[in-house]
mmCIF file of C-alpha atoms in Angstrom:
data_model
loop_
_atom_site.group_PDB
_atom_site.id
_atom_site.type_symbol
_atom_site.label_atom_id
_atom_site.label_comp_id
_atom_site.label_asym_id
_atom_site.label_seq_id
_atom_site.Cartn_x
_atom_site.Cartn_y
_atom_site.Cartn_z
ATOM 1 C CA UNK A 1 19.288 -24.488 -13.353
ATOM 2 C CA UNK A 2 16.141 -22.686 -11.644
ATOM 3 C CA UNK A 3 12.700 -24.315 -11.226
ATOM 4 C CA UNK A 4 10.438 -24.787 -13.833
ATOM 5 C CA UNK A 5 6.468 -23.512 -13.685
ATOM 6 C CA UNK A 6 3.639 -26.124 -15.419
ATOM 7 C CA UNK A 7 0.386 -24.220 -16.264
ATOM 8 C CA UNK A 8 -2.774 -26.421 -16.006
ATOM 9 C CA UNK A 9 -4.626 -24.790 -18.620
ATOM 10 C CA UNK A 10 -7.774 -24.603 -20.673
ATOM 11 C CA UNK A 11 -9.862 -23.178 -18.597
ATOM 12 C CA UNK A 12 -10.075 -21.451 -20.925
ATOM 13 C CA UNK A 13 -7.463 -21.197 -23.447
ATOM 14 C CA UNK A 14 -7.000 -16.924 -23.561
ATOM 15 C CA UNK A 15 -7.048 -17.241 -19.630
ATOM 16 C CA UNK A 16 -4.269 -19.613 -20.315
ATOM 17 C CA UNK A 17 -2.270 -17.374 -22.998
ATOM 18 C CA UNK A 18 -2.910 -14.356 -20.791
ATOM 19 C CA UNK A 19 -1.063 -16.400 -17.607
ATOM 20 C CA UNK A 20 1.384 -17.117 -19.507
ATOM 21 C CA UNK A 21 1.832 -13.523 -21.302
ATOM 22 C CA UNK A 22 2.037 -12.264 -18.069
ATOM 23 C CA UNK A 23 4.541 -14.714 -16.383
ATOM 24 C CA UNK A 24 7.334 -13.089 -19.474
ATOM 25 C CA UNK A 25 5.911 -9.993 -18.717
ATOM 26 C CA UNK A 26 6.628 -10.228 -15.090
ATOM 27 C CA UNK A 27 10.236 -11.867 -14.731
ATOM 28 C CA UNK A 28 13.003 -9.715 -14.889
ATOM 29 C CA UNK A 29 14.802 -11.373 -17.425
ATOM 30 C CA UNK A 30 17.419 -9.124 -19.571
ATOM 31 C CA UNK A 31 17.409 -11.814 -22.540
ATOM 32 C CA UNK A 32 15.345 -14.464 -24.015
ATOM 33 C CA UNK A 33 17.725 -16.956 -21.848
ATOM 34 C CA UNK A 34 16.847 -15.501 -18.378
ATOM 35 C CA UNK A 35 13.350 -16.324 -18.604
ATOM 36 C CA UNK A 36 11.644 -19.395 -17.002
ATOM 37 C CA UNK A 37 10.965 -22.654 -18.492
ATOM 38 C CA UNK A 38 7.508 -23.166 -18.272
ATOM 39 C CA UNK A 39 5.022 -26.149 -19.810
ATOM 40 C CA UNK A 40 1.773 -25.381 -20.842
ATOM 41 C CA UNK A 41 -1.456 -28.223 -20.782
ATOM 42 C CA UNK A 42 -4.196 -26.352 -21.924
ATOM 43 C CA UNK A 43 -6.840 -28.766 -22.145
ATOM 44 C CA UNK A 44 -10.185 -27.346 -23.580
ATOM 45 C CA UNK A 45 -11.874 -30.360 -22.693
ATOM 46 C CA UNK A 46 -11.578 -29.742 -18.597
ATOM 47 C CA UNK A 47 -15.422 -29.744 -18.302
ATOM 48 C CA UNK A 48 -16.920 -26.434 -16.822
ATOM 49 C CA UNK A 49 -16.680 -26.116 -13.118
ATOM 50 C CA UNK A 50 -18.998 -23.625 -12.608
ATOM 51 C CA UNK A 51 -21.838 -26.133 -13.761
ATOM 52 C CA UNK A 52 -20.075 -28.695 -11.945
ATOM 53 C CA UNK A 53 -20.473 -26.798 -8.542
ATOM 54 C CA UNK A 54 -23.819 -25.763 -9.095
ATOM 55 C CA UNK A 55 -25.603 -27.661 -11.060
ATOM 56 C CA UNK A 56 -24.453 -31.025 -11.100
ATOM 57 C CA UNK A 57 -22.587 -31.115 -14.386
ATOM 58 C CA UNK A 58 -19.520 -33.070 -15.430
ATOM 59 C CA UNK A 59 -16.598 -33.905 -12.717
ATOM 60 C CA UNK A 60 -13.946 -31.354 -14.320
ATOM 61 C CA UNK A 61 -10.959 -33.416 -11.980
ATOM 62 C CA UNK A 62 -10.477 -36.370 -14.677
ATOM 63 C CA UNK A 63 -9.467 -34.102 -17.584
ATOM 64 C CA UNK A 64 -7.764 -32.063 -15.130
ATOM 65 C CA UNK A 65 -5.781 -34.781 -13.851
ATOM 66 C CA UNK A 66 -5.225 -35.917 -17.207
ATOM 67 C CA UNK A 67 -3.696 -32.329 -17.522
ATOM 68 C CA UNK A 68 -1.480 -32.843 -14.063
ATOM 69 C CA UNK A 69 0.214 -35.662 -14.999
ATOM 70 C CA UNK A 70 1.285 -34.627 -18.767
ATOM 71 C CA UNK A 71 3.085 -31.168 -16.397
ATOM 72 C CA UNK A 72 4.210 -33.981 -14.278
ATOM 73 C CA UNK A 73 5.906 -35.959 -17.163
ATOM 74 C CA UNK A 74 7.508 -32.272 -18.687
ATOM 75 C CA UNK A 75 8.755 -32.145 -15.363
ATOM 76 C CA UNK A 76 7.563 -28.906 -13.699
ATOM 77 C CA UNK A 77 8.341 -28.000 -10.865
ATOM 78 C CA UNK A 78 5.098 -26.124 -9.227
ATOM 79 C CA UNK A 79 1.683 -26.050 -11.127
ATOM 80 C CA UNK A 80 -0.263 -23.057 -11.425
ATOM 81 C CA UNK A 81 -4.127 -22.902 -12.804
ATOM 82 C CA UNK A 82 -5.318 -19.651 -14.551
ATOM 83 C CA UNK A 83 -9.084 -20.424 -13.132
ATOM 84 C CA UNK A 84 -10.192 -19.135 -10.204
ATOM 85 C CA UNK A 85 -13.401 -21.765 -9.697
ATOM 86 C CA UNK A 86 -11.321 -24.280 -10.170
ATOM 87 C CA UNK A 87 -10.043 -24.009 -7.182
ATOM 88 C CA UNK A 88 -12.720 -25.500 -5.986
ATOM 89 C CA UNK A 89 -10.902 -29.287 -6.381
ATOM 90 C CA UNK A 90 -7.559 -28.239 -5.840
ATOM 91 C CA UNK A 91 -7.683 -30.562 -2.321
ATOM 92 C CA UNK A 92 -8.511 -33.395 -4.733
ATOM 93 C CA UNK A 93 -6.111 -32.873 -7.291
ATOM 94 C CA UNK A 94 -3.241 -31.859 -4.639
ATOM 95 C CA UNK A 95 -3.547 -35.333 -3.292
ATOM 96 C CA UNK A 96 -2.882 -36.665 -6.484
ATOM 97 C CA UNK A 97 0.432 -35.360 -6.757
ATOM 98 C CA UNK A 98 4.057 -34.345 -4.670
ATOM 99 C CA UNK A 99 4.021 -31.032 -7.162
ATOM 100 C CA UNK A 100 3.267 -28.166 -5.153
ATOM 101 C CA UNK A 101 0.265 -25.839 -6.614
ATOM 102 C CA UNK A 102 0.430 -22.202 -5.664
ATOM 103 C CA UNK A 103 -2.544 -20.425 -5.003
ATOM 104 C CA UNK A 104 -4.104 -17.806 -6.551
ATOM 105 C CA UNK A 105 -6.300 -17.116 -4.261
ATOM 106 C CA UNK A 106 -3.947 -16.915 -1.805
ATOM 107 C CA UNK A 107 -1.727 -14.795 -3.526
ATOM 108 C CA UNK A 108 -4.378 -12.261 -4.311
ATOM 109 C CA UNK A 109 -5.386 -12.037 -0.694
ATOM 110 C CA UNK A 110 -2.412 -11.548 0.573
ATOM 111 C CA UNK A 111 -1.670 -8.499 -2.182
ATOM 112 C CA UNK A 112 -4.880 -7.064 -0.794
ATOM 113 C CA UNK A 113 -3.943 -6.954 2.574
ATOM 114 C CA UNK A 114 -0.811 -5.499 1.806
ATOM 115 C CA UNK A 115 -1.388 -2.709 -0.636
ATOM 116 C CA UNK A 116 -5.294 -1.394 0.448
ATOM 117 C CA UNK A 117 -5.120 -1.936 4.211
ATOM 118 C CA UNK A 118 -8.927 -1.117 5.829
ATOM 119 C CA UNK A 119 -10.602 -1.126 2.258
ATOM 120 C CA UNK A 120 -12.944 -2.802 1.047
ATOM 121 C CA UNK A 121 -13.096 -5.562 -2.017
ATOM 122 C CA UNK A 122 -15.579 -6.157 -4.180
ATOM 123 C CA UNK A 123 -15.278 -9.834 -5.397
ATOM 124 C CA UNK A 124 -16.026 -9.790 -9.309
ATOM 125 C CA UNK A 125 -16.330 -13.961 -10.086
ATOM 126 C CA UNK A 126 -18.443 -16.738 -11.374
ATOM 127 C CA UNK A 127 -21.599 -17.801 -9.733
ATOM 128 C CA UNK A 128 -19.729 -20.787 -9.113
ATOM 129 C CA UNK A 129 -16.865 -19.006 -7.314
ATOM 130 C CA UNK A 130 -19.156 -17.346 -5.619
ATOM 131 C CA UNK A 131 -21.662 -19.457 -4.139
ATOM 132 C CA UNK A 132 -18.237 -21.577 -2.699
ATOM 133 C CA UNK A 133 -17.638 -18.426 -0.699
ATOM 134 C CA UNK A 134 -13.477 -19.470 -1.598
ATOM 135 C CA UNK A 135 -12.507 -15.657 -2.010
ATOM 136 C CA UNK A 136 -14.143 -14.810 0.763
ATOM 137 C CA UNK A 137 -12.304 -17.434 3.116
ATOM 138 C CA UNK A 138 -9.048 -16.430 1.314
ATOM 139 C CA UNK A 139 -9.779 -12.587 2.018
ATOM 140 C CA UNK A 140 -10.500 -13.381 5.586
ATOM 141 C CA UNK A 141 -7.635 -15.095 6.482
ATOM 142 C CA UNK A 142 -5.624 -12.100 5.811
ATOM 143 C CA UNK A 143 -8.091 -9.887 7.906
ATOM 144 C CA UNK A 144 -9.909 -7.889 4.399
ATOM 145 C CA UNK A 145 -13.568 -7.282 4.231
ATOM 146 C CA UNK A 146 -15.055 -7.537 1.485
ATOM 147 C CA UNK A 147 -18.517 -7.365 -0.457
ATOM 148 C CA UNK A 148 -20.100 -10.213 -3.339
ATOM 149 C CA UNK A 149 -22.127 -8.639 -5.970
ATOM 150 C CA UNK A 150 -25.957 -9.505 -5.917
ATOM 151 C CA UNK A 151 -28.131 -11.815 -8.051
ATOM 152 C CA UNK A 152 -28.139 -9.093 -10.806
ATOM 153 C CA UNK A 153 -24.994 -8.072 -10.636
ATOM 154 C CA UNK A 154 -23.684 -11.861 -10.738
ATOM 155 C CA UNK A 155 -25.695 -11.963 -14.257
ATOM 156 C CA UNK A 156 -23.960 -9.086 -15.464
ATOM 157 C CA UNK A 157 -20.629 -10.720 -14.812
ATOM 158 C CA UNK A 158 -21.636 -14.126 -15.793
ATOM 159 C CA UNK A 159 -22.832 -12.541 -19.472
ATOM 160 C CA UNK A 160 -19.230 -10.457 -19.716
ATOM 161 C CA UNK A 161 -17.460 -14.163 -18.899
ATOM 162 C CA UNK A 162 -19.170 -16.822 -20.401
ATOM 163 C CA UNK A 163 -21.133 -14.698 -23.211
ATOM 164 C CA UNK A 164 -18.483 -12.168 -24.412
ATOM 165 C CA UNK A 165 -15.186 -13.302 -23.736
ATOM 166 C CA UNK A 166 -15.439 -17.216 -23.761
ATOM 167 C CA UNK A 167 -17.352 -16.795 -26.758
ATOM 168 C CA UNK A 168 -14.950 -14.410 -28.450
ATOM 169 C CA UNK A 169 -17.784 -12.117 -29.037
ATOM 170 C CA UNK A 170 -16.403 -7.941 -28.913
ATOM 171 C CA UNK A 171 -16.335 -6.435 -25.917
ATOM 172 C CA UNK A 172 -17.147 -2.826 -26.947
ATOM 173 C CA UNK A 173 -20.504 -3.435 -26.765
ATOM 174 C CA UNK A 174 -20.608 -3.948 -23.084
ATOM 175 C CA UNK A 175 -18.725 -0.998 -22.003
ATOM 176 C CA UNK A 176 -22.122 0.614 -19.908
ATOM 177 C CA UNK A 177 -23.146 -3.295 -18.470
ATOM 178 C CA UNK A 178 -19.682 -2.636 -16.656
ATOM 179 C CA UNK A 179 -19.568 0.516 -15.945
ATOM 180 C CA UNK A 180 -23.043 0.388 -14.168
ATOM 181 C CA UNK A 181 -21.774 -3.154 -12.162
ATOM 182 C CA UNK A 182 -18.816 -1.260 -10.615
ATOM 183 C CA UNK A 183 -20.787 1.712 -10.199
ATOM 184 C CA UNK A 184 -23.351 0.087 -8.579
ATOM 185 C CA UNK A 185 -21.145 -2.000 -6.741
ATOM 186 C CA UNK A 186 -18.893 1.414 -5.735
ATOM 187 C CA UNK A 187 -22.203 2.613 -4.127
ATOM 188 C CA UNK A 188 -22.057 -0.009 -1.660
ATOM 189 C CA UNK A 189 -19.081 0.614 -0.245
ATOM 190 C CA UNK A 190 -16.516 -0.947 -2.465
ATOM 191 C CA UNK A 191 -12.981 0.550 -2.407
ATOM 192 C CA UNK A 192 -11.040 -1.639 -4.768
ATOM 193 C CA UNK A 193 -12.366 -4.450 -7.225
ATOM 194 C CA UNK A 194 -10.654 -8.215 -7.252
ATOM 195 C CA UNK A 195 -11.205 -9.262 -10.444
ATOM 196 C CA UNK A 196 -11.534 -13.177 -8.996
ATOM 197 C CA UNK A 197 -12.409 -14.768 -12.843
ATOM 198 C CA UNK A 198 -9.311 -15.185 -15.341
ATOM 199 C CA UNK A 199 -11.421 -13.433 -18.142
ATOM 200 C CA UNK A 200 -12.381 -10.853 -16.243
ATOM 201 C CA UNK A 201 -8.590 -9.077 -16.648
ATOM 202 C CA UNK A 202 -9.189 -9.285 -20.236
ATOM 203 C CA UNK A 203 -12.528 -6.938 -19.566
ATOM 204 C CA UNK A 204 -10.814 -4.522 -17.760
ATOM 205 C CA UNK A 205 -7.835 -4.088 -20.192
ATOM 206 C CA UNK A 206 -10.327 -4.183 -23.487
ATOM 207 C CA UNK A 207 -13.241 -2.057 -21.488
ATOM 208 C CA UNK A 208 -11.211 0.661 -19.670
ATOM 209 C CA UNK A 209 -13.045 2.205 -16.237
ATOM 210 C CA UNK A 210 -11.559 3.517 -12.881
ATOM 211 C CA UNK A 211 -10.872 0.679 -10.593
ATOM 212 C CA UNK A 212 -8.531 0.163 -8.818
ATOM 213 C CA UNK A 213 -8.466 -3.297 -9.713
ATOM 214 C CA UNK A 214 -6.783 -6.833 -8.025
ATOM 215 C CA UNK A 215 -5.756 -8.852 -11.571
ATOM 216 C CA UNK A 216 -5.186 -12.314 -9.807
ATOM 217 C CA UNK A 217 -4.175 -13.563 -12.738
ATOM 218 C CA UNK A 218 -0.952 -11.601 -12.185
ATOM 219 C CA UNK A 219 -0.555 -12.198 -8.826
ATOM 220 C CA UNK A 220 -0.326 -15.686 -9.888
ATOM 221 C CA UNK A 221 2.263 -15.287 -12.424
ATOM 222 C CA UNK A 222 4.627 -12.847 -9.945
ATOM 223 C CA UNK A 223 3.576 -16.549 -7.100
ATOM 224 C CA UNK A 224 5.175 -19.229 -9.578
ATOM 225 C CA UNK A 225 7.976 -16.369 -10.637
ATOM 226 C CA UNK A 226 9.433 -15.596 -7.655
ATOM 227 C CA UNK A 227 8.806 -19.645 -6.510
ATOM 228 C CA UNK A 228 10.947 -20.393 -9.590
ATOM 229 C CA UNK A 229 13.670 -17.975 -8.405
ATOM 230 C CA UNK A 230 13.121 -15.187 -9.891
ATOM 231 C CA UNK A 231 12.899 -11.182 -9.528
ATOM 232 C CA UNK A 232 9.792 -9.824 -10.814
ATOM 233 C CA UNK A 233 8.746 -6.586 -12.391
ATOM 234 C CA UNK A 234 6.714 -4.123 -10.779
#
Protein backbone atom coordinates (compact mmCIF):
# COMPACT_ATOMS: atom_id res chain seq x y z
CA UNK A 1 0.00 0.00 0.00
CA UNK A 2 2.01 3.36 -0.86
CA UNK A 3 2.10 6.45 1.40
CA UNK A 4 -0.56 8.67 1.77
CA UNK A 5 -0.18 12.80 1.26
CA UNK A 6 -2.39 15.18 3.96
CA UNK A 7 -2.87 18.74 2.54
CA UNK A 8 -3.04 21.46 5.27
CA UNK A 9 -5.30 23.64 3.54
CA UNK A 10 -7.29 26.84 3.53
CA UNK A 11 -4.99 29.08 2.91
CA UNK A 12 -6.95 29.66 0.84
CA UNK A 13 -9.37 27.21 -0.34
CA UNK A 14 -8.67 27.50 -4.57
CA UNK A 15 -4.87 27.38 -3.52
CA UNK A 16 -5.98 24.25 -1.85
CA UNK A 17 -8.18 22.75 -4.87
CA UNK A 18 -5.45 23.84 -7.26
CA UNK A 19 -2.70 21.57 -5.01
CA UNK A 20 -4.70 19.09 -5.11
CA UNK A 21 -5.77 19.34 -9.00
CA UNK A 22 -2.36 19.25 -9.64
CA UNK A 23 -1.16 16.31 -7.40
CA UNK A 24 -3.88 13.94 -10.05
CA UNK A 25 -2.55 15.86 -12.64
CA UNK A 26 0.97 15.00 -11.86
CA UNK A 27 1.02 11.15 -10.85
CA UNK A 28 1.28 8.81 -13.45
CA UNK A 29 -1.52 6.83 -12.64
CA UNK A 30 -3.19 4.71 -15.68
CA UNK A 31 -6.62 4.34 -13.64
CA UNK A 32 -8.58 5.95 -10.99
CA UNK A 33 -6.91 3.11 -8.59
CA UNK A 34 -3.23 4.12 -9.19
CA UNK A 35 -3.62 7.43 -7.82
CA UNK A 36 -2.64 8.52 -4.25
CA UNK A 37 -4.72 8.67 -1.26
CA UNK A 38 -4.62 11.98 -0.12
CA UNK A 39 -6.70 13.95 2.92
CA UNK A 40 -7.58 17.31 2.56
CA UNK A 41 -8.07 19.99 5.89
CA UNK A 42 -8.84 23.05 4.35
CA UNK A 43 -9.53 25.24 7.11
CA UNK A 44 -10.68 28.82 6.06
CA UNK A 45 -10.38 29.93 9.44
CA UNK A 46 -6.24 29.62 9.56
CA UNK A 47 -5.96 33.40 10.29
CA UNK A 48 -3.89 35.40 7.64
CA UNK A 49 -0.19 35.11 7.98
CA UNK A 50 0.78 37.81 6.08
CA UNK A 51 -0.84 40.20 8.79
CA UNK A 52 0.46 37.97 11.29
CA UNK A 53 4.16 38.58 10.17
CA UNK A 54 3.80 42.07 9.66
CA UNK A 55 1.51 43.56 11.44
CA UNK A 56 0.83 41.84 14.48
CA UNK A 57 -2.40 40.09 13.62
CA UNK A 58 -3.79 36.76 14.77
CA UNK A 59 -1.28 33.66 15.57
CA UNK A 60 -2.36 31.54 12.33
CA UNK A 61 -0.44 28.17 14.24
CA UNK A 62 -3.65 27.26 16.50
CA UNK A 63 -6.07 26.75 13.58
CA UNK A 64 -3.27 25.36 11.77
CA UNK A 65 -2.52 22.89 14.29
CA UNK A 66 -6.03 22.25 14.66
CA UNK A 67 -5.65 21.38 10.86
CA UNK A 68 -2.35 19.01 11.62
CA UNK A 69 -3.80 16.88 13.86
CA UNK A 70 -7.30 16.12 11.97
CA UNK A 71 -4.31 14.88 8.75
CA UNK A 72 -2.76 13.21 11.67
CA UNK A 73 -5.96 11.29 12.74
CA UNK A 74 -6.75 10.40 8.61
CA UNK A 75 -3.46 9.09 8.89
CA UNK A 76 -1.22 10.78 6.28
CA UNK A 77 1.74 10.09 5.80
CA UNK A 78 3.70 13.55 4.87
CA UNK A 79 1.83 16.99 5.04
CA UNK A 80 2.10 19.43 2.44
CA UNK A 81 0.77 23.31 2.71
CA UNK A 82 -0.33 25.10 -0.54
CA UNK A 83 0.90 28.63 1.14
CA UNK A 84 4.02 29.85 0.64
CA UNK A 85 4.01 32.54 3.84
CA UNK A 86 3.07 30.06 5.81
CA UNK A 87 6.06 28.76 5.89
CA UNK A 88 6.94 31.10 8.02
CA UNK A 89 5.84 28.66 11.29
CA UNK A 90 6.58 25.54 9.78
CA UNK A 91 9.59 25.15 12.71
CA UNK A 92 6.68 25.54 15.14
CA UNK A 93 4.28 23.35 13.73
CA UNK A 94 7.08 20.62 12.74
CA UNK A 95 7.75 20.28 16.41
CA UNK A 96 4.36 19.49 16.98
CA UNK A 97 4.35 16.46 15.08
CA UNK A 98 6.60 13.01 13.85
CA UNK A 99 4.79 13.70 10.19
CA UNK A 100 7.30 14.88 7.93
CA UNK A 101 6.30 18.28 5.94
CA UNK A 102 7.92 18.72 2.57
CA UNK A 103 8.90 21.94 1.50
CA UNK A 104 7.87 23.98 -1.04
CA UNK A 105 10.25 26.19 -0.89
CA UNK A 106 12.70 23.83 -1.04
CA UNK A 107 11.42 22.07 -3.80
CA UNK A 108 11.13 25.15 -5.93
CA UNK A 109 14.72 26.07 -5.29
CA UNK A 110 16.06 23.19 -6.05
CA UNK A 111 13.94 23.07 -9.64
CA UNK A 112 15.57 26.44 -10.20
CA UNK A 113 18.90 25.43 -9.84
CA UNK A 114 18.43 22.63 -11.95
CA UNK A 115 16.56 23.76 -15.00
CA UNK A 116 17.86 27.80 -15.37
CA UNK A 117 21.45 27.42 -14.18
CA UNK A 118 23.19 31.26 -13.99
CA UNK A 119 19.67 33.01 -14.35
CA UNK A 120 18.16 35.06 -12.55
CA UNK A 121 14.63 34.82 -10.43
CA UNK A 122 12.38 37.23 -9.82
CA UNK A 123 10.49 36.33 -6.55
CA UNK A 124 6.65 37.19 -7.19
CA UNK A 125 5.10 36.79 -3.26
CA UNK A 126 3.30 38.43 -0.44
CA UNK A 127 4.70 41.30 1.45
CA UNK A 128 4.74 38.92 4.12
CA UNK A 129 6.86 36.35 2.23
CA UNK A 130 8.83 38.85 1.35
CA UNK A 131 9.88 40.90 4.11
CA UNK A 132 10.90 37.11 5.83
CA UNK A 133 13.46 37.01 3.05
CA UNK A 134 12.39 32.76 3.15
CA UNK A 135 12.72 32.49 -0.78
CA UNK A 136 15.59 34.16 -0.79
CA UNK A 137 17.41 31.82 1.86
CA UNK A 138 15.84 28.84 -0.02
CA UNK A 139 17.26 30.21 -3.47
CA UNK A 140 20.61 30.67 -1.91
CA UNK A 141 21.17 27.53 -0.59
CA UNK A 142 21.09 26.09 -3.97
CA UNK A 143 23.56 28.84 -5.27
CA UNK A 144 20.49 31.09 -7.54
CA UNK A 145 20.43 34.80 -7.51
CA UNK A 146 17.68 36.30 -7.52
CA UNK A 147 15.80 39.80 -7.43
CA UNK A 148 12.42 40.95 -4.94
CA UNK A 149 10.13 43.30 -6.60
CA UNK A 150 10.01 46.91 -5.07
CA UNK A 151 7.47 48.72 -2.86
CA UNK A 152 5.28 49.28 -6.00
CA UNK A 153 5.65 46.36 -7.51
CA UNK A 154 4.83 44.41 -4.11
CA UNK A 155 1.35 46.48 -4.31
CA UNK A 156 0.72 45.32 -7.62
CA UNK A 157 1.06 41.73 -6.51
CA UNK A 158 -0.55 42.16 -3.23
CA UNK A 159 -3.87 43.73 -5.24
CA UNK A 160 -3.70 40.55 -7.93
CA UNK A 161 -3.60 38.14 -4.51
CA UNK A 162 -5.58 39.40 -1.92
CA UNK A 163 -7.94 41.79 -4.15
CA UNK A 164 -8.63 39.66 -7.29
CA UNK A 165 -8.18 36.20 -6.65
CA UNK A 166 -8.94 35.76 -2.83
CA UNK A 167 -11.81 37.81 -3.46
CA UNK A 168 -13.01 35.92 -6.51
CA UNK A 169 -13.16 39.12 -8.33
CA UNK A 170 -12.24 38.49 -12.59
CA UNK A 171 -9.02 38.59 -13.49
CA UNK A 172 -9.34 40.05 -17.03
CA UNK A 173 -9.29 43.25 -15.81
CA UNK A 174 -5.77 43.14 -14.61
CA UNK A 175 -4.15 41.77 -17.59
CA UNK A 176 -1.79 45.33 -18.15
CA UNK A 177 -1.13 45.62 -13.93
CA UNK A 178 0.79 42.27 -14.84
CA UNK A 179 2.09 42.68 -17.77
CA UNK A 180 3.80 46.02 -16.70
CA UNK A 181 5.10 44.10 -13.12
CA UNK A 182 6.98 41.47 -15.19
CA UNK A 183 7.95 43.91 -17.63
CA UNK A 184 9.22 46.10 -15.30
CA UNK A 185 10.64 43.51 -13.33
CA UNK A 186 12.28 41.86 -16.84
CA UNK A 187 14.08 45.28 -17.11
CA UNK A 188 16.00 44.60 -14.14
CA UNK A 189 17.52 41.74 -15.00
CA UNK A 190 15.05 39.01 -14.37
CA UNK A 191 15.40 35.79 -16.43
CA UNK A 192 12.68 33.57 -15.10
CA UNK A 193 9.73 34.46 -12.61
CA UNK A 194 8.99 32.12 -9.28
CA UNK A 195 5.65 32.58 -8.77
CA UNK A 196 6.33 32.17 -4.66
CA UNK A 197 2.25 32.88 -3.69
CA UNK A 198 -0.27 29.83 -4.30
CA UNK A 199 -2.70 32.30 -6.14
CA UNK A 200 -0.34 33.63 -8.11
CA UNK A 201 -0.39 30.23 -10.57
CA UNK A 202 -3.96 30.89 -10.94
CA UNK A 203 -2.86 34.56 -12.49
CA UNK A 204 -0.63 33.24 -14.79
CA UNK A 205 -2.92 30.46 -16.19
CA UNK A 206 -6.18 33.00 -16.28
CA UNK A 207 -3.83 36.17 -17.44
CA UNK A 208 -1.52 34.59 -20.09
CA UNK A 209 2.14 36.56 -20.61
CA UNK A 210 5.69 35.23 -21.51
CA UNK A 211 7.40 33.99 -18.46
CA UNK A 212 9.05 31.54 -18.04
CA UNK A 213 7.51 30.90 -14.88
CA UNK A 214 8.50 28.57 -11.45
CA UNK A 215 4.64 27.32 -10.34
CA UNK A 216 5.72 26.10 -6.77
CA UNK A 217 2.61 24.98 -6.29
CA UNK A 218 3.53 22.13 -8.65
CA UNK A 219 6.72 21.53 -7.51
CA UNK A 220 5.01 20.73 -4.38
CA UNK A 221 2.61 18.33 -5.70
CA UNK A 222 5.51 16.35 -8.01
CA UNK A 223 7.60 16.66 -3.72
CA UNK A 224 4.66 14.69 -1.88
CA UNK A 225 4.17 12.47 -5.33
CA UNK A 226 7.25 11.07 -5.78
CA UNK A 227 7.61 10.95 -1.54
CA UNK A 228 4.45 8.81 -1.77
CA UNK A 229 6.08 6.51 -4.37
CA UNK A 230 5.15 7.58 -7.25
CA UNK A 231 6.26 8.49 -11.01
CA UNK A 232 5.25 11.83 -12.01
CA UNK A 233 4.31 13.47 -15.25
CA UNK A 234 6.36 15.85 -16.97
Amino acid sequence: MGKTIGILGGMGPLATADLFRKITLLTDAACDNEHIRVYIDSNARIPDRTAAILSGGPDPVPEMASALRSLERCGADCVIMPCNTAHYFLPRLQAMTSLPFLSMLEATAKTCAKDFPGQTAAILATKGTLATGLYEKALNAQGVHCLVPDEGEQDVLMHLIYDVVKASKPLMPEQAHWEALLRGLRAKGADYFVLGCTELPIVAQELPQAGPFIDPTAELARAAIRFCGYETME
